[in-house]
Coordinates of C-alpha atoms and ligand atoms in Angstrom, one line a residue:
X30 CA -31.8 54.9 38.3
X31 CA -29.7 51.3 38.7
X32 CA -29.5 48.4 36.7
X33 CA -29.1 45.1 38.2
X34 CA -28.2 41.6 36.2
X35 CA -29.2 38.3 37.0
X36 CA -26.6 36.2 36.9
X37 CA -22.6 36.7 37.0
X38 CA -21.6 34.7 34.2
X39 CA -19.9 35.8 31.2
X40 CA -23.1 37.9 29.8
X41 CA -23.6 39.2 33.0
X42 CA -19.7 40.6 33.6
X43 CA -20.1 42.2 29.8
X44 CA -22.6 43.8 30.2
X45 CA -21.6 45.8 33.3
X46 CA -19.1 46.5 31.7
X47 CA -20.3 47.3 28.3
X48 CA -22.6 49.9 30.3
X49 CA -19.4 51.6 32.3
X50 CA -18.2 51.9 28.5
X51 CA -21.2 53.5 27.1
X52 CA -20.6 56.2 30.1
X53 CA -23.6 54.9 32.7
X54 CA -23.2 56.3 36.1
X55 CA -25.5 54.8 38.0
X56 CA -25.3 52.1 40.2
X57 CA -24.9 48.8 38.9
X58 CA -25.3 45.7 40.9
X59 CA -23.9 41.5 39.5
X60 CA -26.1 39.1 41.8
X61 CA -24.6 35.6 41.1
X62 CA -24.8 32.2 42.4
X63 CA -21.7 30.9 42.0
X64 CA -19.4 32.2 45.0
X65 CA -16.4 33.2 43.1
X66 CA -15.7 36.1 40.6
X67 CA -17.1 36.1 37.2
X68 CA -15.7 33.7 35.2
X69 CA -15.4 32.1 31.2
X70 CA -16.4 28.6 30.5
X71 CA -14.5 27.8 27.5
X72 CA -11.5 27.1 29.3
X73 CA -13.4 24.4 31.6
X74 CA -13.3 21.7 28.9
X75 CA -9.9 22.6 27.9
X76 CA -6.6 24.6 29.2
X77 CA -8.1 24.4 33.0
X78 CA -9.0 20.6 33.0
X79 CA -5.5 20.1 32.1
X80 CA -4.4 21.8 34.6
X81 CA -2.5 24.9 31.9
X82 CA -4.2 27.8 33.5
X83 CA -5.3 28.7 37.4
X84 CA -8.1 30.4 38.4
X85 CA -7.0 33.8 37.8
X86 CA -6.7 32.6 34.1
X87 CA -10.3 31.9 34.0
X88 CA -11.4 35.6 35.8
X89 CA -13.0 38.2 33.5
X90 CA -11.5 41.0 35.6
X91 CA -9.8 40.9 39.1
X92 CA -11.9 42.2 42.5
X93 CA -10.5 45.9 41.7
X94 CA -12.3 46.5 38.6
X95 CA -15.6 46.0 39.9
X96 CA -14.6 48.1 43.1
X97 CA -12.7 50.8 40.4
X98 CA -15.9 51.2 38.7
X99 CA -18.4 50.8 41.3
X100 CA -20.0 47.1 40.4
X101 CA -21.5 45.8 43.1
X102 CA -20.9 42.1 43.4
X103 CA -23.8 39.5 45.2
X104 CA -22.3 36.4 44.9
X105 CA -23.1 33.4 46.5
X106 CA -26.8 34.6 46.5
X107 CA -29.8 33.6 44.1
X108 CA -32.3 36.1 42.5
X109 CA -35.9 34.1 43.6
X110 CA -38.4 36.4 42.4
X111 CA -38.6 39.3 39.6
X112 CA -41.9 41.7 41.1
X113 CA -41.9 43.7 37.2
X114 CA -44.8 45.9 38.8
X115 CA -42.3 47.2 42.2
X116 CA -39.3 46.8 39.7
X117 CA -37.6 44.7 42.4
X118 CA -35.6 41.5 42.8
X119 CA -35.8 39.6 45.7
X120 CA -32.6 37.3 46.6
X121 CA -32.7 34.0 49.0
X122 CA -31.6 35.8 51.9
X123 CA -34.7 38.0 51.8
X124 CA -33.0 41.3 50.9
X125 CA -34.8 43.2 47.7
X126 CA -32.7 45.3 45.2
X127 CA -34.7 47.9 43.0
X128 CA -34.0 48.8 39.2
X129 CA -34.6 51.3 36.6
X130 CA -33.5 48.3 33.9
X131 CA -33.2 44.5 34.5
X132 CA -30.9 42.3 32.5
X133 CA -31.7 38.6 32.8
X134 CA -28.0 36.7 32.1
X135 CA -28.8 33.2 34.3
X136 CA -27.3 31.4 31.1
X137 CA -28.2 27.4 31.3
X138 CA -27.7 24.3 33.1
X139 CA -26.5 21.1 32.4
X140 CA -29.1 18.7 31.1
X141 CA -29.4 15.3 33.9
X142 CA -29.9 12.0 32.4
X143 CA -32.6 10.2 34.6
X144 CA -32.0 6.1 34.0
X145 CA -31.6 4.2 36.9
X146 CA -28.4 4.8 38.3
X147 CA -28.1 8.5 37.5
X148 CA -27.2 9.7 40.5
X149 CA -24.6 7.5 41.9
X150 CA -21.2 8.7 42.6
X151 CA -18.9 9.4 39.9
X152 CA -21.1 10.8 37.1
X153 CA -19.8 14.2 36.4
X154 CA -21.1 17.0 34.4
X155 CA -19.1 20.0 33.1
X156 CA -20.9 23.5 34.0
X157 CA -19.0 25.3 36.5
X158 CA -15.5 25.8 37.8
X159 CA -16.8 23.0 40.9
X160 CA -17.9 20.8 37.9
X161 CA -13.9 20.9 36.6
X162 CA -12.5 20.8 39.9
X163 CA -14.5 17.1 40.6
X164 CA -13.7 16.3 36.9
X165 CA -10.0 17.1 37.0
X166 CA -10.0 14.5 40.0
X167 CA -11.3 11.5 38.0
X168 CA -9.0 12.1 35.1
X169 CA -5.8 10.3 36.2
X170 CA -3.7 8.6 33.8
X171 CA -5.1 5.0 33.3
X172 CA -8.5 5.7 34.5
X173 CA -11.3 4.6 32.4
X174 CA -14.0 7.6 31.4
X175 CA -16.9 6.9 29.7
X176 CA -18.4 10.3 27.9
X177 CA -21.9 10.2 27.3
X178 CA -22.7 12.9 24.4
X179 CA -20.4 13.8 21.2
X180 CA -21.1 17.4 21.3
X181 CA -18.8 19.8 21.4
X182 CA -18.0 19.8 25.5
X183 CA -17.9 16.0 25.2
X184 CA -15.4 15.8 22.3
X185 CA -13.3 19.1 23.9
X186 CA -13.4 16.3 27.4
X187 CA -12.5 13.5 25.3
X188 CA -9.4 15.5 24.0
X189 CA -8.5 16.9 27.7
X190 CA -9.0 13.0 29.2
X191 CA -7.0 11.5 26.6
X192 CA -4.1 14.0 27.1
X193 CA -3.9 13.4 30.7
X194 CA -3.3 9.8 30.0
X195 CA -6.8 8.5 30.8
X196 CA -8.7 5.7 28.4
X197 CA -12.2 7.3 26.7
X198 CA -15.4 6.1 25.3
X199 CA -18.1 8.6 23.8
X200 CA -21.2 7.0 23.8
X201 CA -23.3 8.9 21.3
X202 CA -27.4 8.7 20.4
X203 CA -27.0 9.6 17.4
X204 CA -24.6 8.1 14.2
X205 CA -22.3 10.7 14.0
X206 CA -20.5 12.9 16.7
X207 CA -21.1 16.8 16.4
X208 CA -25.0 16.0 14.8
X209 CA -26.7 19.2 15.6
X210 CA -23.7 21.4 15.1
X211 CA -21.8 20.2 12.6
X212 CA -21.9 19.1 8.9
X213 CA -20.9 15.5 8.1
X214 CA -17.4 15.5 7.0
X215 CA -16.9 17.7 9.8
X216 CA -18.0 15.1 12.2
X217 CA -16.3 12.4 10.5
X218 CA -13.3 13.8 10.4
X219 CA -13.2 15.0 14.3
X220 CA -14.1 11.1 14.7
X221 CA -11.0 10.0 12.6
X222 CA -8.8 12.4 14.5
X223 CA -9.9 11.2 18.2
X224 CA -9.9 8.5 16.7
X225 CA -6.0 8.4 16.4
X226 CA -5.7 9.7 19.8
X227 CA -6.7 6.1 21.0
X228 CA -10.1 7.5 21.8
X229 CA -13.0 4.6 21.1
X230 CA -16.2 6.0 19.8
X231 CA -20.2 4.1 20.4
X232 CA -22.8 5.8 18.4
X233 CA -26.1 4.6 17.7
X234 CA -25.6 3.8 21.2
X235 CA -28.0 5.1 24.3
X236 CA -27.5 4.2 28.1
X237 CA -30.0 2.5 29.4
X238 CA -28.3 2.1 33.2
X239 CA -25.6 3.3 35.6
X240 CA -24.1 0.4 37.0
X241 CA -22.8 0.6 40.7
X242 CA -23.4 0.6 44.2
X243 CA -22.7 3.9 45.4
X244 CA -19.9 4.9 42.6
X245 CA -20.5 4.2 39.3
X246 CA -18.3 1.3 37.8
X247 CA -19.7 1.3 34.4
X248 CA -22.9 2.0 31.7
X249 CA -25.4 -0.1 30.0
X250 CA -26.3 0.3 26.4
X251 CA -29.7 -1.1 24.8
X252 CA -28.0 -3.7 23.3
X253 CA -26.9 -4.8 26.8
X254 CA -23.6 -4.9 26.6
X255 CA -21.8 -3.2 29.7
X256 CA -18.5 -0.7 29.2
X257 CA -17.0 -0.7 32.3
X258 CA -15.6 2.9 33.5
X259 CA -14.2 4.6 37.1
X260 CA -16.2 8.3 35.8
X261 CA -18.9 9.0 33.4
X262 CA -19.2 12.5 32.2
X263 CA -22.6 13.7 30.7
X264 CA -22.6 16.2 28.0
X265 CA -25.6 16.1 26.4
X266 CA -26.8 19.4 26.1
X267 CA -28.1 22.2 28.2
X268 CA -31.3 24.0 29.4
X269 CA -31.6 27.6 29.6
X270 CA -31.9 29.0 33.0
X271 CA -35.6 31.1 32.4
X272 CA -37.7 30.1 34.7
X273 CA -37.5 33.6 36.9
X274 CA -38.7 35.0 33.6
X275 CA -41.5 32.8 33.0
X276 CA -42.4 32.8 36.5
X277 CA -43.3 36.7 36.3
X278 CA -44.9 36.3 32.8
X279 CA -42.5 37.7 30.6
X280 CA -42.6 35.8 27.4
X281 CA -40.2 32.3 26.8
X282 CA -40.3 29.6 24.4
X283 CA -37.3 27.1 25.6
X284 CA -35.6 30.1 26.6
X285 CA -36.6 34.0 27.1
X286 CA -37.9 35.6 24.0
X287 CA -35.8 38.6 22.5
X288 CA -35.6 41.3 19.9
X289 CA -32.5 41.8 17.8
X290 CA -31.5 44.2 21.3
X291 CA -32.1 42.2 23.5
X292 CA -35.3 43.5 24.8
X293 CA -37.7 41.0 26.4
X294 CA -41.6 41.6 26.2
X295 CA -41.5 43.8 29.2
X296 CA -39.4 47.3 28.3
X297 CA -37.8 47.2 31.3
X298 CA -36.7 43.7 31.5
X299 CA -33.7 42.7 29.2
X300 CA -32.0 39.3 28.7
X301 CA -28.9 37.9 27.3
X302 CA -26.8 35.4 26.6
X303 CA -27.4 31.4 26.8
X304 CA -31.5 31.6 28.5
X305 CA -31.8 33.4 25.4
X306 CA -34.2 32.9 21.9
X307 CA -33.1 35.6 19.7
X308 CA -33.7 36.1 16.2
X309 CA -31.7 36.0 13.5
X310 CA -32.5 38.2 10.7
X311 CA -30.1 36.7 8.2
X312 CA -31.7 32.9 8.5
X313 CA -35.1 34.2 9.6
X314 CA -35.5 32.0 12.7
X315 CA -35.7 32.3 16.5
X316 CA -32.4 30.9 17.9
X317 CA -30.5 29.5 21.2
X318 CA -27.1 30.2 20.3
X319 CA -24.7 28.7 23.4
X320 CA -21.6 30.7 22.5
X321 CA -19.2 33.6 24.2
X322 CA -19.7 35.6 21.1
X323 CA -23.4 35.4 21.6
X324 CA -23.5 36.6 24.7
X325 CA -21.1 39.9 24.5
X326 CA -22.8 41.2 21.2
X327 CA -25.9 40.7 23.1
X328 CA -24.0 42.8 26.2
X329 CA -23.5 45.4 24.0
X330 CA -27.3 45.6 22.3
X331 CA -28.7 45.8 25.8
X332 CA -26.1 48.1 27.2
X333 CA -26.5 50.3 24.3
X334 CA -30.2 50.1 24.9
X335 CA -30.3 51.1 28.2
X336 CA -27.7 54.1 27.9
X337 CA -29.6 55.2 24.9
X338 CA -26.3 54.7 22.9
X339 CA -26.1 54.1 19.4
X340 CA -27.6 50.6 18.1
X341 CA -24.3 48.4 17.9
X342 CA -24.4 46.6 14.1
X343 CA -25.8 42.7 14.0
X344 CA -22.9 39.9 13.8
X345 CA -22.5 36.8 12.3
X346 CA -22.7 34.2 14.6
X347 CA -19.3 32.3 15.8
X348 CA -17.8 30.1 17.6
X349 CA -14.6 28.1 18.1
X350 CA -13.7 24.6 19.9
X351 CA -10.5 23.5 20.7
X352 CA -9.6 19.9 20.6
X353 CA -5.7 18.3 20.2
X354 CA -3.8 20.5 18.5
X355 CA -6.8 21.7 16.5
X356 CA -9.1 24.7 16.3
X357 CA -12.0 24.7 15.2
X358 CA -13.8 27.8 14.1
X359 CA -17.4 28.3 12.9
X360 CA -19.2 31.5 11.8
X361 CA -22.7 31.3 10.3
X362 CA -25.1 29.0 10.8
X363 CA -25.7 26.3 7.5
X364 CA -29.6 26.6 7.8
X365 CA -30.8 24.9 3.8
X366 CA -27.3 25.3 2.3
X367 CA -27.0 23.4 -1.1
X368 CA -23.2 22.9 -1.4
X369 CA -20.2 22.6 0.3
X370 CA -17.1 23.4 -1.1
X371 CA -13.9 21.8 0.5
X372 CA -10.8 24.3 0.7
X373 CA -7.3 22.7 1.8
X374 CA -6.8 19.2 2.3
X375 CA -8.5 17.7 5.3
X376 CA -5.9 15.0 5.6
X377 CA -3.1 17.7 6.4
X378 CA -5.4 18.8 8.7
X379 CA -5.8 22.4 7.7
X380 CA -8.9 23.1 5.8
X381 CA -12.1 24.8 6.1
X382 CA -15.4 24.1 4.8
X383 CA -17.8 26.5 2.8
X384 CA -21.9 26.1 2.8
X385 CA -23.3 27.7 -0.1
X386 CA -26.4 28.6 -1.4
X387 CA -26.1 29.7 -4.8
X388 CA -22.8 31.1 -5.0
X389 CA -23.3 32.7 -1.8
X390 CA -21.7 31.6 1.6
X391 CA -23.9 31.1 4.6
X392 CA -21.4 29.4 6.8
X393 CA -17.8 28.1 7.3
X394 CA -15.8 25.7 9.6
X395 CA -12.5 26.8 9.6
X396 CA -10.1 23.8 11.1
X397 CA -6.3 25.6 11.9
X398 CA -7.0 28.1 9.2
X399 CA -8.0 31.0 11.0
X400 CA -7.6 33.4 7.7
X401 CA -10.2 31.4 5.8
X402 CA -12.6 32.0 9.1
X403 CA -11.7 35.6 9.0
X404 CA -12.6 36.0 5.4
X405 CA -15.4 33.5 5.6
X406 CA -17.2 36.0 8.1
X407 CA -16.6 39.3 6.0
X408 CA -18.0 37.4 3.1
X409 CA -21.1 36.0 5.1
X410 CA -21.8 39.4 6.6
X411 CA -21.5 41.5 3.6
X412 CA -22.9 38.9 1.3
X413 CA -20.5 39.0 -1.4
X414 CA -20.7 36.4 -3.6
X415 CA -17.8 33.9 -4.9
X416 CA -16.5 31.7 -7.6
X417 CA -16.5 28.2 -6.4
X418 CA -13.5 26.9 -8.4
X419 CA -11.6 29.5 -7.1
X420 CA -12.4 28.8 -3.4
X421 CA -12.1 25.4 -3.9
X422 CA -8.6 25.9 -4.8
X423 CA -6.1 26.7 -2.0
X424 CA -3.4 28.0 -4.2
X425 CA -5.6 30.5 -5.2
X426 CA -5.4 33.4 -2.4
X427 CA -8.9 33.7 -0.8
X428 CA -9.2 37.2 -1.5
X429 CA -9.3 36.1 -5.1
X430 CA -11.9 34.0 -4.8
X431 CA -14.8 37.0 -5.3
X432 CA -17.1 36.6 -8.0
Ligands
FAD503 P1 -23.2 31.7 32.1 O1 -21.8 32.0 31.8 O2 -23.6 30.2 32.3 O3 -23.6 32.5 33.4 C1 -24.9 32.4 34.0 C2 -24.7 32.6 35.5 O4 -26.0 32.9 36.1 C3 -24.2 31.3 36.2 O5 -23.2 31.6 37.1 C4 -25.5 30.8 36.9 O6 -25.1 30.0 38.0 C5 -26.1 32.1 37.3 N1 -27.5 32.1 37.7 C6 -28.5 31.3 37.2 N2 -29.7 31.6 37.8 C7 -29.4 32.5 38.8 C8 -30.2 33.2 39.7 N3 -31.5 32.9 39.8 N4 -29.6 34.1 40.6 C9 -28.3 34.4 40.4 N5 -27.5 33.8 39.6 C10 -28.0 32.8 38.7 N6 -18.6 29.1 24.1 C11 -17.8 29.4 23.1 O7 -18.1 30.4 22.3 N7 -16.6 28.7 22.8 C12 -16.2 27.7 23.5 O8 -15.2 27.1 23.3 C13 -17.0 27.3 24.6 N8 -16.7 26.2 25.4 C14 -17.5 25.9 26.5 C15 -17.1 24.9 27.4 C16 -17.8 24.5 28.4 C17 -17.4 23.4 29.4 C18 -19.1 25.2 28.7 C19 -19.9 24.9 29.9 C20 -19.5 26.3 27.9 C21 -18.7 26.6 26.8 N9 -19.0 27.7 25.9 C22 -18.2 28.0 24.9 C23 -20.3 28.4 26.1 C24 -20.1 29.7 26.9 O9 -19.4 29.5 28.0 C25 -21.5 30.2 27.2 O10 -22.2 30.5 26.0 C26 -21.4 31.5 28.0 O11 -20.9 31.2 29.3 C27 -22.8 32.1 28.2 O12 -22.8 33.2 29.1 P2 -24.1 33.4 30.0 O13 -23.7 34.6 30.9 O14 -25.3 33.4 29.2 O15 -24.2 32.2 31.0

């Protein structure tokens, strides 16, 4: 009996761990690529890029745990091939490792633009630790960075680049910042508040070029103006990370195929985390969800599953972005919502935002008004339905607001 994970992210760490907590004695084993101790992302587009925490800020848990509760750690090393019939991995240097279970947690990769120009020096993505360590170089006050992508790691960049002093421009496809993640006031408020942070936003925009010789000194948009810049940093999106999965047959669809516990189509074989397509009973739909919440109730589902442990109870999704002296936090997703009720005043910036169906809420985007996000959850999960005049009105207390 042994379990080894793919991948010593932050799905991979929690689930070793989540497996010494469900009392599993048996050897475990992390292989990772990245050289250095399992690690958290969040803080990559945030606190670390400006240079508030160190590396051991960023560390799941020092060298001694994993030696305390006998985690082996192969890092630096790449899983090549899954062989499902000999239950083994084999890793680049040739060595094979044997399992009883396997837990796929290779997470996902920055997408690459490929225009002309893509790959000249100075265009930055933001992945890994190495990623912020070349990024944190570029972003000296004064320095001109061009962001290409108003998602969530763009905007969290924008923020970071703007407090060290450097000038930004988000270049974004589509009209509105945030487009596949957030609603639309949401955006256009994020927008307003970069905004007065001297940030400069381009959307309907796309890059058509890199210009350069071997650094890049600037973009091209299709209406052929130039925006001169000394980094660009591309942040639009990511891939998952399955192709080890698909490679030995076991079932993907842009990303590998779960069950609500995190079983892939082989019994042995489980995967979590960001290479993930889970369902989600709730909205009825097959999802990617790229989030740190995502990833340790998905720990615990395949942890459980493997120790035989009792089934851990579904969560609403969440997440949270920090950006200025905002956060941001999200739980539920606002799949065919009919209404949104507005509760707080967004110019005071404290508010939060509630997607309805009926007089049910399906989502909320909490911004500095992390009691409405708390409550917002308990009400998604348990369904409880409210009256909307009530929510609506802050100086009603929210736990008044049930129907
Ligand atoms: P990862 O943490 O990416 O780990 C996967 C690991 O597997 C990587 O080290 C990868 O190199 C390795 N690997 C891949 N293939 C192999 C292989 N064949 N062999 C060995 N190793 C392999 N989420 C939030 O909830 N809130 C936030 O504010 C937030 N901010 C973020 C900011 C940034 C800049 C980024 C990049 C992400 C952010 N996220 C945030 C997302 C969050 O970090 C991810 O959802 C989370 O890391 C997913 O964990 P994972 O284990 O699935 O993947």
């Amino acid at each position: 009996m042994s379990v080894v994970i793919v991948g010593g992210g932050h799905g991979g760490a929690s689930v070793a761990m989540e497996l010494r907590r469900n009392g599993y004695s048996e050897p475990i084993t992390i292989v990772g690529d990245e050289a250095v101790l399992p690690y958290q992302r969040p803080p990559l587009s945030k606190a670390w890029l400006k240079g508030e925490v160190d590396e051991s800020g960023l560390t799941l848990r020092p060298l001694q745990w994993y030696v305390a509760n006998n985690v082996t750690l192969r890092l630096g090393t790449r899983v090549q091939s899954i062989d499902r019939d000999r239950r083994c991995v084999t890793l680049a240097d040739g060595a094979t490792l044997q399992f009883s279970s396997l837990v796929i947690a290779t997470g996902a990769r920055a997408r690459c633009l490929t225009m002309p120009g893509a790959n000249l020096d100075g265009i930055l993505m933001l992945r890994t630790m190495l990623d912020a360590d070349r990024l944190k170089q570029s972003m000296r006050a004064g320095a001109n960075i061009v962001i290409v992508g108003g998602g969530y790691v763009g905007l969290e960049t924008a923020a970071s680049a703007r407090a060290l002093g450097a000038n930004v421009t988000v270049v974004e496809r589509e009209a509105r910042v945030l487009a596949r993640v957030a609603c639309m006031p949401l955006s256009k408020f994020f927008t307003e508040v970069h905004v007065s942070h001297a940030a400069t936003f381009e959307l309907n925009a796309s890059v058509v070029r890199f210009v350069g010789d071997t650094h890049v000194r600037g973009i091209e948009l299709a209406d052929g103006r130039i925006l001169s810049c000394d980094a660009a940093v591309v942040g639009v999106g990511a891939i998952p990370n399955d192709e080890l999965a698909q490679a030995c047959g076991i079932a993907c669809a842009d990303g590998i195929v779960v069950d609500a516990h995190a079983r892939t189509s082989d019994p042995h074989v489980f995967a979590i985390g960001d290479v993930t397509r889970r369902p989600l009973e709730r909205y009825d739909r097959q999802v990617r969800l790229e989030s740190v919440p995502n990833a340790l109730e998905q720990a615990k589902h395949a942890a459980a599953a493997i120790c035989g442990t009792a089934v851990p109870p579904a969560e609403v999704p969440w997440f949270w972005s920090d950006q200025y002296d905002l956060k941001l936090q999200i739980a539920g997703l606002a799949f065919d919502c009919q209404e949104i009720v507005v509760r707080g005043d967004m110019a005071t910036r404290k508010f939060s935002l509630f997607h309805l169906k009926g007089d049910v809420v399906e989502a909320v985007e909490a911004v500095n008004a992390p009691v409405d996000f708390m409550f917002g959850k308990g009400l998604i999960a348990r369904r409880l339905p409210i009256v909307k005049e009530k929510l609506a009105d802050a100086a009603v207390p929210i736990r008044e607001t049930l129907a």
